Coordinates of C-alpha atoms and ligand atoms in Angstrom, one line a residue:
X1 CA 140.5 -44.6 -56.7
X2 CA 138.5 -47.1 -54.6
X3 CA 139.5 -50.3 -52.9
X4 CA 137.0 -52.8 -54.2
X5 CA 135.7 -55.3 -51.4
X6 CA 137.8 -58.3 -52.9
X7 CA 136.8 -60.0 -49.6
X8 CA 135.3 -63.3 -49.1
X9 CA 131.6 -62.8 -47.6
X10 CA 130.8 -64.9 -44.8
X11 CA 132.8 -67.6 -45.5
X12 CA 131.3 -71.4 -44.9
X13 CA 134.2 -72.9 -43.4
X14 CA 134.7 -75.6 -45.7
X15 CA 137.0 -77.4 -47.3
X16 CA 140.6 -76.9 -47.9
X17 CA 142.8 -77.5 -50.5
X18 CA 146.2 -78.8 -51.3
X19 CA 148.4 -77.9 -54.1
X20 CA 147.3 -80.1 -57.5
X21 CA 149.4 -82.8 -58.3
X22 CA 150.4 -81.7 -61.4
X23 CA 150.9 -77.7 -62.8
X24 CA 153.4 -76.5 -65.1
X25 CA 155.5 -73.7 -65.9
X26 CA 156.7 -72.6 -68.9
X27 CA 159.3 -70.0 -69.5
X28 CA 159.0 -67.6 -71.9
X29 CA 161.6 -69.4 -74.2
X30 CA 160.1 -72.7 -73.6
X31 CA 157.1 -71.7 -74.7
X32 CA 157.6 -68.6 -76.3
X33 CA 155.2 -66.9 -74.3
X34 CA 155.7 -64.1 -71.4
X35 CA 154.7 -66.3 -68.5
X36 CA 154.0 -69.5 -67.1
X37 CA 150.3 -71.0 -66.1
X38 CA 149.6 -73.8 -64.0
X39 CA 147.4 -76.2 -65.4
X40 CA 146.0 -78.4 -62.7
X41 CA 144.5 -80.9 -65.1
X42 CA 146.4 -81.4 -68.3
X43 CA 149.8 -80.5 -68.5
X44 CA 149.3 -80.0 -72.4
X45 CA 151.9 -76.7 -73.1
X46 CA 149.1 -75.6 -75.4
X47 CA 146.9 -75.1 -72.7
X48 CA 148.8 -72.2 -71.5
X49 CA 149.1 -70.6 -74.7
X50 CA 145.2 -70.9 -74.8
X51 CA 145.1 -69.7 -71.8
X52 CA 147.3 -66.8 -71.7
X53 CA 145.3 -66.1 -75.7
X54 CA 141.8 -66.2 -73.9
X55 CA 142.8 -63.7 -70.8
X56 CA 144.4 -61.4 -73.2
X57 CA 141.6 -61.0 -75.8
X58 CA 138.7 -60.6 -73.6
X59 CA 140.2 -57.7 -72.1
X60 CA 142.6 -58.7 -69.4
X61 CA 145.9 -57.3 -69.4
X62 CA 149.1 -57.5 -66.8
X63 CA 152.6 -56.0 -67.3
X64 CA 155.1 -58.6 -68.1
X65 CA 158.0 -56.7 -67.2
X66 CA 157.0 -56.4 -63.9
X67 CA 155.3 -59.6 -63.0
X68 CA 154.9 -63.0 -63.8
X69 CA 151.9 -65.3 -63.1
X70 CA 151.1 -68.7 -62.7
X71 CA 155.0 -69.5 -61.4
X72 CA 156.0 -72.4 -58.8
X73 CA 156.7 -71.0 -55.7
X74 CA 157.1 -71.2 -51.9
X75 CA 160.2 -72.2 -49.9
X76 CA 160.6 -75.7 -50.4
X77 CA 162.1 -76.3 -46.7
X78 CA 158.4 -75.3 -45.3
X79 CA 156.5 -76.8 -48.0
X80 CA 156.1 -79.8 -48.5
X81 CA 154.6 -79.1 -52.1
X82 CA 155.3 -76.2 -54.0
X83 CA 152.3 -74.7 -55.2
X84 CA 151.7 -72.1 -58.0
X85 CA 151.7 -68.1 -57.5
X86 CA 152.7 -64.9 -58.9
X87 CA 156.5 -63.6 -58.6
X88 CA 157.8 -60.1 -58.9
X89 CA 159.8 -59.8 -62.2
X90 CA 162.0 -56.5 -61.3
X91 CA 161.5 -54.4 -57.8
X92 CA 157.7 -52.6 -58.3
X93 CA 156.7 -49.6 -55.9
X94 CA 153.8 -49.2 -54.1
X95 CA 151.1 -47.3 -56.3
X96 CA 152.0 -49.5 -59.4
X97 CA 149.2 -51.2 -61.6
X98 CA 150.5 -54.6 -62.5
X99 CA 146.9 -56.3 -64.2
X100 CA 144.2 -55.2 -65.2
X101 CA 140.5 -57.6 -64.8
X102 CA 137.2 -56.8 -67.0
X103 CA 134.3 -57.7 -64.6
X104 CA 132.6 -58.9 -67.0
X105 CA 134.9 -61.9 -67.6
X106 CA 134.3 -63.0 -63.9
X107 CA 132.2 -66.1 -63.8
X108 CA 129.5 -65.0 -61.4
X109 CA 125.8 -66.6 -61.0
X110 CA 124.4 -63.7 -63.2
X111 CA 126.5 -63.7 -65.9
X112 CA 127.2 -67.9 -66.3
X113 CA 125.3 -69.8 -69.0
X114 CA 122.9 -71.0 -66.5
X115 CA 121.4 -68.2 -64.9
X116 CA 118.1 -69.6 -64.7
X117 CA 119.0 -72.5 -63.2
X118 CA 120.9 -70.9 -61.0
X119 CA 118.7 -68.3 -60.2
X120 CA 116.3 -71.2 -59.4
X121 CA 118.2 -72.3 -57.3
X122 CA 118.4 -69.3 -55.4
X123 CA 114.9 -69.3 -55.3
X124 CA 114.7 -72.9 -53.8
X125 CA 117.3 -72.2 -51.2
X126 CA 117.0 -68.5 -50.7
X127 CA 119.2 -65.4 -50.9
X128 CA 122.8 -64.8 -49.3
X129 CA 124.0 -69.2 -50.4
X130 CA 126.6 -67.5 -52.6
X131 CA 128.7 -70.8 -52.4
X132 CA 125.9 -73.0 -53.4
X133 CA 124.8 -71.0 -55.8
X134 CA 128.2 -70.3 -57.8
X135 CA 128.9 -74.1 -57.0
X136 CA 126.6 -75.0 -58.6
X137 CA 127.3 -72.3 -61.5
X138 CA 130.4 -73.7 -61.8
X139 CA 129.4 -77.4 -61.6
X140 CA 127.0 -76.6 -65.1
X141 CA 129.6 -74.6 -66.7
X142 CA 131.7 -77.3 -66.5
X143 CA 128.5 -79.6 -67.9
X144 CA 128.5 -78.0 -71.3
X145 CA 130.0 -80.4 -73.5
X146 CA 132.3 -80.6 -70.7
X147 CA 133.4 -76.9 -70.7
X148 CA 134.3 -76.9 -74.0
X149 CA 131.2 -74.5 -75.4
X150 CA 131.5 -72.6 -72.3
X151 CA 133.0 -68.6 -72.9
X152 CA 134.9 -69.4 -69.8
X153 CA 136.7 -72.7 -71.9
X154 CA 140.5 -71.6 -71.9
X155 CA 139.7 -70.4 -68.0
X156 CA 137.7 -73.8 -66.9
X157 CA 140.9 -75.9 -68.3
X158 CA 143.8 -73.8 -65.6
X159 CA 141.4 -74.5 -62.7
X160 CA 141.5 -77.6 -60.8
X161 CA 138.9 -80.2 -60.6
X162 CA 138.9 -80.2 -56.8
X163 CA 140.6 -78.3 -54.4
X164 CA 141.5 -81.5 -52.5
X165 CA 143.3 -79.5 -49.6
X166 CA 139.8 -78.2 -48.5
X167 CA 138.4 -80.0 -45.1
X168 CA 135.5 -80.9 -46.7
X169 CA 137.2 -83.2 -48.6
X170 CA 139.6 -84.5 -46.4
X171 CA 138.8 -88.9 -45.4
X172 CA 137.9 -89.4 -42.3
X173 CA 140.5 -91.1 -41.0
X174 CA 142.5 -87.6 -41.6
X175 CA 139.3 -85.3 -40.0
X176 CA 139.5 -86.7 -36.5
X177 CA 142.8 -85.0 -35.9
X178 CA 141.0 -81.6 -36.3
X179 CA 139.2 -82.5 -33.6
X180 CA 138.7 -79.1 -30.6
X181 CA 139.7 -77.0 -33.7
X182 CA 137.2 -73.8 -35.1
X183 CA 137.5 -76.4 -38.2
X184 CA 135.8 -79.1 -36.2
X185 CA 131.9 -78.4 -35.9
X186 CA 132.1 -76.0 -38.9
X187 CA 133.4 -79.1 -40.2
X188 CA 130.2 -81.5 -39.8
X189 CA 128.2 -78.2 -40.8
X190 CA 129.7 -77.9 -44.0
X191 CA 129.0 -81.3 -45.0
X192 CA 126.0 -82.2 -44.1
X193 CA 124.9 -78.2 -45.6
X194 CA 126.2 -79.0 -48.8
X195 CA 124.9 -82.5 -48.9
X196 CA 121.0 -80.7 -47.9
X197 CA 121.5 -78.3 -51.1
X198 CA 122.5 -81.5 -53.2
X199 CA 119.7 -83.5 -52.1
X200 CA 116.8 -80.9 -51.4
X201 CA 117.7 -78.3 -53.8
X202 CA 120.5 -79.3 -56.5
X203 CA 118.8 -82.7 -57.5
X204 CA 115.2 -81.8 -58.4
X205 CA 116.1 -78.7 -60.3
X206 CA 118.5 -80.9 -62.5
X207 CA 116.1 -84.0 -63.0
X208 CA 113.4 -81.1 -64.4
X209 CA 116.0 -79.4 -66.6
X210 CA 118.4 -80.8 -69.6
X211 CA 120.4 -82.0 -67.4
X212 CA 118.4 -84.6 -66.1
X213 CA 120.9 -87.3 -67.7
X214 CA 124.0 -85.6 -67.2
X215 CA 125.0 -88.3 -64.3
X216 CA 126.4 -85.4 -62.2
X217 CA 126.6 -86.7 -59.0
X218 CA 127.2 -85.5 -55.0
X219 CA 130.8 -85.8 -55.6
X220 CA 131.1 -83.3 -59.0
X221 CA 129.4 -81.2 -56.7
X222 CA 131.5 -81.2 -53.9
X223 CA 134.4 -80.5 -56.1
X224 CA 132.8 -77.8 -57.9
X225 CA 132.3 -76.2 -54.4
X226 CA 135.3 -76.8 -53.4
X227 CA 136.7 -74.8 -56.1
X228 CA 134.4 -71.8 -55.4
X229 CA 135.8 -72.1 -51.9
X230 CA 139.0 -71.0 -52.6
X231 CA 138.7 -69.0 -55.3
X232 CA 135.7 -67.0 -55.3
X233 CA 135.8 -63.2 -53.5
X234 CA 133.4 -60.6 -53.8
X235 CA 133.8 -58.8 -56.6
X236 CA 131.6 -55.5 -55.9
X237 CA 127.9 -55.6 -54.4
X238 CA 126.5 -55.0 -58.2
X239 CA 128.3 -58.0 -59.6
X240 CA 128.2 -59.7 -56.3
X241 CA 130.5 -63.0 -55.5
X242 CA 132.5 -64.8 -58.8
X243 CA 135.5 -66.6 -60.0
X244 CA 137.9 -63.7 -61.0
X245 CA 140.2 -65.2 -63.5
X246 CA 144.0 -63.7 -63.4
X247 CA 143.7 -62.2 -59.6
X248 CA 142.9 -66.4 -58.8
X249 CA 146.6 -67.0 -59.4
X250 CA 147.9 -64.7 -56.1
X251 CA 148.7 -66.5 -53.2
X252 CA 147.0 -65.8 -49.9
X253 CA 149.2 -64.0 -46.6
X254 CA 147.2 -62.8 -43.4
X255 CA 148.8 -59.3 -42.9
X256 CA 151.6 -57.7 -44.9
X257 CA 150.1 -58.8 -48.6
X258 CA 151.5 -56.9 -51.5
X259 CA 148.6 -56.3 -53.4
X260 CA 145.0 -55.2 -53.5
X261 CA 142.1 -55.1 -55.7
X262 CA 140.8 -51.7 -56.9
X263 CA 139.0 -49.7 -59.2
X264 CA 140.0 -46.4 -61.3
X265 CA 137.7 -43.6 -61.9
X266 CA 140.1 -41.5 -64.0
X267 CA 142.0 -44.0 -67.0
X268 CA 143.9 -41.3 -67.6
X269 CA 146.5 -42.4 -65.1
X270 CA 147.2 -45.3 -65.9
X271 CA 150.3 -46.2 -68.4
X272 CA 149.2 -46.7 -71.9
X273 CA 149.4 -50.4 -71.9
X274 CA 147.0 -50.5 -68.8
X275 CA 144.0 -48.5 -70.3
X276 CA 141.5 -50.4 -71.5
X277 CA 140.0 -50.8 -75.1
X278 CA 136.5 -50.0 -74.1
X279 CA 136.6 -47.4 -71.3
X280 CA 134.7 -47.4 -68.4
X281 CA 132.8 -44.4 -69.9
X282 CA 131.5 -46.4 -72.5
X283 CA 129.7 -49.1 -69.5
X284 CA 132.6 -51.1 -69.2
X285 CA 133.8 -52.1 -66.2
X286 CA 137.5 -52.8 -64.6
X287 CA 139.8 -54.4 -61.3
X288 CA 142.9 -53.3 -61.3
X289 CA 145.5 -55.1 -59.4
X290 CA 147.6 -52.7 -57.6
X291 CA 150.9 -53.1 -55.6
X292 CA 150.1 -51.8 -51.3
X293 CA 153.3 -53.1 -50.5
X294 CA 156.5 -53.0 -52.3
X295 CA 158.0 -55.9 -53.7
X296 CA 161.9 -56.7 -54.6
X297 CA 162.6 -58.9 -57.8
X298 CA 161.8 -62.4 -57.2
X299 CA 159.7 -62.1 -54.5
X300 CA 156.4 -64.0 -54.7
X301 CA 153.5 -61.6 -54.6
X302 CA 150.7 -61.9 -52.0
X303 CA 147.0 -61.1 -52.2
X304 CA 144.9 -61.2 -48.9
X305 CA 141.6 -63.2 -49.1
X306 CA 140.5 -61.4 -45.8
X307 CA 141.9 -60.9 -41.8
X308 CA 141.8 -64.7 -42.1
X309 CA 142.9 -67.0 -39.2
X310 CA 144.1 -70.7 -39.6
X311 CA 140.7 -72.4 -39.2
X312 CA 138.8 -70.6 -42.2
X313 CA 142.5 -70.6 -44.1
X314 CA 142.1 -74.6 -43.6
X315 CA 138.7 -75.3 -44.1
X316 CA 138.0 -72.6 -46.9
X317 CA 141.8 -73.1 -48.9
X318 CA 143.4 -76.2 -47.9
X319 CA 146.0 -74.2 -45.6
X320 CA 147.5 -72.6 -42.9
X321 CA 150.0 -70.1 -41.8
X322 CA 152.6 -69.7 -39.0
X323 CA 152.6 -66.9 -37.0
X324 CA 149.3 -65.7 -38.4
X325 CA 148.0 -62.4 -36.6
X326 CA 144.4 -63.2 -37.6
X327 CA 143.6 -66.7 -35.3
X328 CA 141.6 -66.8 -33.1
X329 CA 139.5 -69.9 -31.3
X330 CA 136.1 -69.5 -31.3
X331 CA 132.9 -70.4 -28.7
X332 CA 129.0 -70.6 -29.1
X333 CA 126.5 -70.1 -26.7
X334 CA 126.9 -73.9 -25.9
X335 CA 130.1 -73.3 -23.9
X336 CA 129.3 -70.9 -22.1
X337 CA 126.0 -72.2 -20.7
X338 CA 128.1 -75.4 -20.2
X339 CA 130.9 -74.1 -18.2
X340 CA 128.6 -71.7 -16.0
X341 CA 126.8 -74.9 -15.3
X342 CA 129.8 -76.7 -14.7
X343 CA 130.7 -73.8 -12.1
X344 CA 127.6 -74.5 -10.2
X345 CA 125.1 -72.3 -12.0
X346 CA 121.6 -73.2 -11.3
X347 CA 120.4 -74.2 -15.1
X348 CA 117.3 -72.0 -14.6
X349 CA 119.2 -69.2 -14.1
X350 CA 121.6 -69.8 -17.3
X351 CA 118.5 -70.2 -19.2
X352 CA 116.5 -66.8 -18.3
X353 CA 120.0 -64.6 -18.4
X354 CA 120.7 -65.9 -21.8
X355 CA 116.9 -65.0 -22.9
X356 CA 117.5 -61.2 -21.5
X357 CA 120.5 -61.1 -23.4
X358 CA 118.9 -62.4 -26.4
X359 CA 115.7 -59.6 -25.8
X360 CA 118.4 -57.1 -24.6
X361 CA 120.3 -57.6 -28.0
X362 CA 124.2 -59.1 -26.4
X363 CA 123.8 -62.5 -27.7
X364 CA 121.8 -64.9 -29.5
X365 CA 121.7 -68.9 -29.7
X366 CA 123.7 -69.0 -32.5
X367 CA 126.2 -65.6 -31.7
X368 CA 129.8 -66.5 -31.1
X369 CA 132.5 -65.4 -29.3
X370 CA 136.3 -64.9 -30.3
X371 CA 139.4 -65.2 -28.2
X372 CA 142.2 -63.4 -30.6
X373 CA 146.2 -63.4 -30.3
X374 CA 147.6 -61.4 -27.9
X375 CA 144.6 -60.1 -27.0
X376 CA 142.6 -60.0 -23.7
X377 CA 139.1 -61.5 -24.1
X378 CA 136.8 -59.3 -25.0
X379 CA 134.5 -57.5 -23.4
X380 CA 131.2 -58.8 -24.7
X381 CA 132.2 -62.3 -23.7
X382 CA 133.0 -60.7 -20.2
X383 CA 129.9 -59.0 -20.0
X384 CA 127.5 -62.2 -20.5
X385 CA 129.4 -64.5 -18.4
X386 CA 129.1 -61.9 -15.8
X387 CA 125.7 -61.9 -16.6
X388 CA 124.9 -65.4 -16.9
X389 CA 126.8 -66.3 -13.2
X390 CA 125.9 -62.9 -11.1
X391 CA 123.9 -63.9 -8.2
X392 CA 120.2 -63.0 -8.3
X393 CA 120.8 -59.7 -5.6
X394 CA 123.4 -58.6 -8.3
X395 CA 122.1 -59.1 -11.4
X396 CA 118.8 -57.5 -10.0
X397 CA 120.2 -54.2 -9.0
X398 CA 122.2 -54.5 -12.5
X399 CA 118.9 -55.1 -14.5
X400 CA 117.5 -52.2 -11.9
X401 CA 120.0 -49.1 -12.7
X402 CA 118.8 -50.4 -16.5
X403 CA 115.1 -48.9 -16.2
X404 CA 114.4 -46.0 -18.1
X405 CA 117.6 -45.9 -20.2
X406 CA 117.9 -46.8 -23.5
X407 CA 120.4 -48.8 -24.8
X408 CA 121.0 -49.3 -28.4
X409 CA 123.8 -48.9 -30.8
X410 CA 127.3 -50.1 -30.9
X411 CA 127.9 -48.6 -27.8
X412 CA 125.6 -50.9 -25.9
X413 CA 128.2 -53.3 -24.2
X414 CA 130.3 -50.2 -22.9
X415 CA 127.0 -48.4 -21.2
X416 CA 125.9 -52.0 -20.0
X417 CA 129.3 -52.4 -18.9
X418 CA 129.6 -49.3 -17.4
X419 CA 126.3 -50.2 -15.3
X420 CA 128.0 -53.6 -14.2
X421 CA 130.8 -51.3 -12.9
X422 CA 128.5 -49.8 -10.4
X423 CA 127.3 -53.6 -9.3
X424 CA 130.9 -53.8 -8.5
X425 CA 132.0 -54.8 -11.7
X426 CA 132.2 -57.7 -14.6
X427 CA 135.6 -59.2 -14.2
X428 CA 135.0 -60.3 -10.8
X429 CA 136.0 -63.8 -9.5
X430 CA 132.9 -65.8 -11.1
X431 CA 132.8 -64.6 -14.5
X432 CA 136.7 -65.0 -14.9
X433 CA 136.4 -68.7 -13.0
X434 CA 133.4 -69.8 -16.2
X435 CA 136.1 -68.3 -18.3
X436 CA 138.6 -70.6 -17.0
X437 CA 136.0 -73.6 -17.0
X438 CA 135.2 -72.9 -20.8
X439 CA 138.8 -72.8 -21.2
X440 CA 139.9 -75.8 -19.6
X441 CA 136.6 -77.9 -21.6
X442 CA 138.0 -76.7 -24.7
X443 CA 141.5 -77.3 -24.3
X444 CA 140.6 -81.5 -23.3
X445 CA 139.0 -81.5 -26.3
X446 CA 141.7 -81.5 -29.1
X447 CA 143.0 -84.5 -30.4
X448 CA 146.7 -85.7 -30.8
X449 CA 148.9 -84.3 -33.6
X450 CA 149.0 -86.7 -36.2
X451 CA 152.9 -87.6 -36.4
X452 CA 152.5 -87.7 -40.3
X453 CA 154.9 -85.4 -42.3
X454 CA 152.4 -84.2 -45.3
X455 CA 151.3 -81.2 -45.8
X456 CA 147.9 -81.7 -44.3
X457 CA 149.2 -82.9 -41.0
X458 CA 151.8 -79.9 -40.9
X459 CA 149.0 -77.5 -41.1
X460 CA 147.2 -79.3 -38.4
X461 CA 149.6 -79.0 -36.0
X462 CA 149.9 -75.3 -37.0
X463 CA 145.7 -75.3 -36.3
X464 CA 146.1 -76.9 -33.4
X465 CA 149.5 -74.8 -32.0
X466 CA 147.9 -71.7 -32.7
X467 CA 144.8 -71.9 -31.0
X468 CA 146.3 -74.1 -27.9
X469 CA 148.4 -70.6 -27.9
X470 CA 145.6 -68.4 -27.5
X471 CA 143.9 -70.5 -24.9
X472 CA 147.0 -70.8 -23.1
X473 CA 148.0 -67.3 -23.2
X474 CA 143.9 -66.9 -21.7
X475 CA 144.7 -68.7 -19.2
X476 CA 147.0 -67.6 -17.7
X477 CA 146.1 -64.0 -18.2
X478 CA 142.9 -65.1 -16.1
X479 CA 145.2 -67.1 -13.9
X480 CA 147.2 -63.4 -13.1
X481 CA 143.8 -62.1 -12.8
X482 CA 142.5 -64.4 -10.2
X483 CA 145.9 -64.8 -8.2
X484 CA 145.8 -60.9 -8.2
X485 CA 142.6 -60.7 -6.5
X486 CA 143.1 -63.3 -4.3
X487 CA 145.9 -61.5 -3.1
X488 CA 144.1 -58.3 -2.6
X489 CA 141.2 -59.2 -1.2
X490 CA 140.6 -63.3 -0.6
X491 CA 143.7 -64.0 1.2
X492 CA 142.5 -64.9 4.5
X493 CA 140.2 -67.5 2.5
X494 CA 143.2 -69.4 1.9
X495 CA 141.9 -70.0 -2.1
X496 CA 144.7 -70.3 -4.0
X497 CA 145.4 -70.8 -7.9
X498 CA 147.8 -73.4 -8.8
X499 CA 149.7 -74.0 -12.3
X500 CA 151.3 -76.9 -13.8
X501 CA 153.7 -76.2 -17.0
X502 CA 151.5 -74.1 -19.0
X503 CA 148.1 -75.6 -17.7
X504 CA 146.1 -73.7 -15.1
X505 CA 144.1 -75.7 -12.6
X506 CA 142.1 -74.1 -9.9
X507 CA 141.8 -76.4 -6.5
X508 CA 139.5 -79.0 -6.5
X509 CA 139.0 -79.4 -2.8
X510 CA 136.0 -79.3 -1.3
X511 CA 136.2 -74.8 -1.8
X512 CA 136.7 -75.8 -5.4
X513 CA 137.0 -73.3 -8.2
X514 CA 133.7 -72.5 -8.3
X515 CA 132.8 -72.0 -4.6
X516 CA 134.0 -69.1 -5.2
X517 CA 131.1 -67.5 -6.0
X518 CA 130.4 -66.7 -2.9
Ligands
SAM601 C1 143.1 -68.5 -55.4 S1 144.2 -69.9 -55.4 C2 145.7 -69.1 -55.4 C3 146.6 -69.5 -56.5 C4 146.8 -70.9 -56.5 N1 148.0 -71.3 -55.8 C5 146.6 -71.7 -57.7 O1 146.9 -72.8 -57.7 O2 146.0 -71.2 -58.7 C6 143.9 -70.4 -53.8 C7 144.7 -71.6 -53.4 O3 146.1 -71.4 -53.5 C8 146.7 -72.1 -52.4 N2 147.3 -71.1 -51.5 C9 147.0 -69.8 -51.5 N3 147.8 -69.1 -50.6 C10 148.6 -70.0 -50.0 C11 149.6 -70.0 -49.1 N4 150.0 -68.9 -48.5 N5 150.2 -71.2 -48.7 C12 149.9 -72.3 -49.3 N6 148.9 -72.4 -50.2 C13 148.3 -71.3 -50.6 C14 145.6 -72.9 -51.7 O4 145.6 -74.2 -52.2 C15 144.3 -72.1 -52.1 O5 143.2 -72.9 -52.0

């Protein structure tokens, strides 16, 4: 048995999404059916029964004892909005098969109605745009006599039109709170990206095809990406990214999910109901949703979308989550350079350290670097801010003890690092005082909380608590750090580190911070 990569690909921070106004749940008496479907768009009860008809007859399958999809959950005292999931019926084991998915009924670019279009639009804008190109998928899908033609019909009616929670689609007057936040510049990225494919790409491929009067506009687009956003994973790398109807209805939880994505080699185990019609000998191909983590009756069942922190949970799903062990607050290049420069670096020297470590392979314009919970920073981001402040007498007889040896492999940063040691080492005063700088830039940056009580503003201040958190926590790991060493060897130079609260500030006098390079 083989875990399938259900995992999101890079993932374009984007939008978000908040729960649709309107879904519905039937019970099986109501309705006379085994489970309840959300339908974000009609709330007509014979939706679900199309729905529920179309899943079951193009091979999907999912034992009803044992769960039940499509129901309201979440705890009503933390959300605001209940939203629509997937409860455990009776108490399921770890091991069990609950659901069974036919790849072939995922909606992915090669197998939607408009492949060519599609695939000319990967042409246009080149290989790897998975959301653009299953947007747009989507978006024409949607197009044919408004979904109704489409195989994917019963399946196109239970998604939403837009997932309005994403950041992408969030007013401005709403954005500006995200401000400092990982969401932030991916943020104006994401816009003006998908705006770029809509405008350079999307647009002249419709007006040349049959679609040149469909009136589809920016906007269809958006929302059709938006969609993709929050729903799409990779399926396999021969099927690639898609829309997987059925596993679309689990909720997302960074760490301690309950189930997982996976295919079977041997049918043979599974329970009758589970094995399929057409076997996997005869070409077909199957997802099986298995349980990883127990589950007790009742309890919603959670899926994990990927070690996801709050920003990409915002801007890719509309959401965020307390407590969540996968945030982290990112930095480019851009920071870096800036807060060396702001610690007295000559601008020269930023600029031909960052080229060596762009021809010596430890960072590029573009790389970026991650401070995690509860975790030290690492020691890349060590390594070239060492290397962007070390004086020219250091960072010669570090580039010196390089000739002859060859670095390469993932175990570059330790051998570099282990040459630094030698040039008395990379967490010396300097490197953890840029740190402190590129902390202290960021930290001025975030906005105020908005002192709304929606949803949306409740998962900003969530955004915005848990990566003030991982700065703080930096800084005053560094702030231990520096106070250390000016204990043990800079006391007679007077420096001292000060705090106030939770906010590190080095001296500004006329030995500032930064003088202590020397
Ligand atoms: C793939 S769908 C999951 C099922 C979904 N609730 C539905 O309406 O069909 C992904 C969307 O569900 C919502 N979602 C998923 N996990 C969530 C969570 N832990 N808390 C709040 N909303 C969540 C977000 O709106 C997200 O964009």
């Amino acid at each position: 048995m083989n875990d399938l990569k259900v995992s999101r690909t890079v993932i374009p921070p984007t939008s978000f999404s908040r729960f649709p106004a309107s879904f519905l749940f039937f019970s099986m008496t109501h309705l006379n059916v085994s489970c309840g479907f959300r339908f974000s768009n009609d709330d007509d009860p014979s939706l679900t029964l199309a729905a529920q008809a179309w899943l079951r007859s193009n091979g999907f399958w999912w034992n009803e004892d044992a769960i039940e999809l499509g129901c309201v959950v979440g705890d009503s005292e933390r959300n605001k909005t209940s939203r629509v999931g997937v409860l455990a019926r009776r108490n399921i084991d770890v091991g069990e098969i609950v659901a069974r998915i036919p790849t072939s009924q995922c909606l992915t670019c090669g197998g939607c109605a408009h492949q060519k279009l599609v695939g000319d639009l990967e042409i246009s804008l080149g290989k790897g745009e998975w959301l653009a190109l299953l947007g747009f998928a989507l978006l024409l899908e949607r197009g044919i006599d408004a979904g109704k033609s489409s195989s994917w019909n019963a399946y196109l009616r239970y998604l939403p039109a837009a997932e309005q929670g994403v950041t992408a689609l969030w007013p401005e007057n709403r954005k500006r709170y995200l401000a400092g936040t990982d969401v932030d510049l991916a943020l104006r990225d994401e816009r003006a990206q998908a705006k770029t494919e809509w405008e350079t790409h999307i647009e002249p491929i419709l007006s040349r095809s049959e679609y040149a009067e469909s009136g589809f506009t920016f906007e269809d687009y958006l929302s059709a990406r938006s969609v993709v956003s929050s729903r799409a994973f990779t399926i396999c790398p021969k099927v690639g990214v898609g829309l997987v109807p059925l596993a679309d209805l689990f909720n997302h939880r960074t760490g301690g999910h309950h189930v997982l994505l996976t295919d079977i080699e041997d049918e043979s185990i599974l329970p009758e109901s589970a094995r399929p019609q057409q076997s996997t000998k005869e070409g077909a191909s199957y997802m099986y949703v298995r349980l990883v983590r127990s589950a007790r009756k009742d309890e919603e069942l959670f899926n994990s979308y990927g070690e996801l922190g709050n920003a990409a949970l915002l801007s890719s799903y509309g959401f965020c989550q307390r407590d969540n062990p996968g945030d982290q607050v990112t930095f480019g290049v851009p920071a870096l350079r800036a807060a060396a420069g702001l610690c007295g670096v000559d601008g020269l020297q930023i600029a031909s350290r960052l080229r060596w470590c762009e021809a010596n392979g430890l960072c590029e314009e573009d790389s970026t670097f991650h401070l995690k919970a509860q975790s030290p920073p690492s020691n890349t981001l060590l390594l070239v801010l060492w290397i962007l402040a070390a004086s020219p007498d250091e960072f010669g007889e570090f580039s010196d003890s390089l000739k002859g040896k060859r670095m390469f492999g993932t175990d570059k940063v330790a051998q570099y690092i282990s040459e630094v040691q030698h040039c008395g080492g990379f967490e010396n005063v300097k490197t953890l005082q840029v740190l402190m700088k590129m902390l202290e830039r960021r930290r001025a940056l975030y906005a105020s909380t908005p002192s709304d009580d929606s949803e949306w503003a409740s998962y900003c201040l969530i955004l915005v608590d848990s990566e003030l958190g991982i700065i703080l926590d930096c800084e005053k790991y560094l702030e231990e750090k520096l106070n250390g060493r000016f204990e043990a060897g800079n006391a007679s130079k007077k420096r001292k580190v000060i705090s106030t609260g939770n906010i590190v500030c080095t001296t500004t006098t006329s030995d500032a911070a930064f003088s202590l390079f020397d």
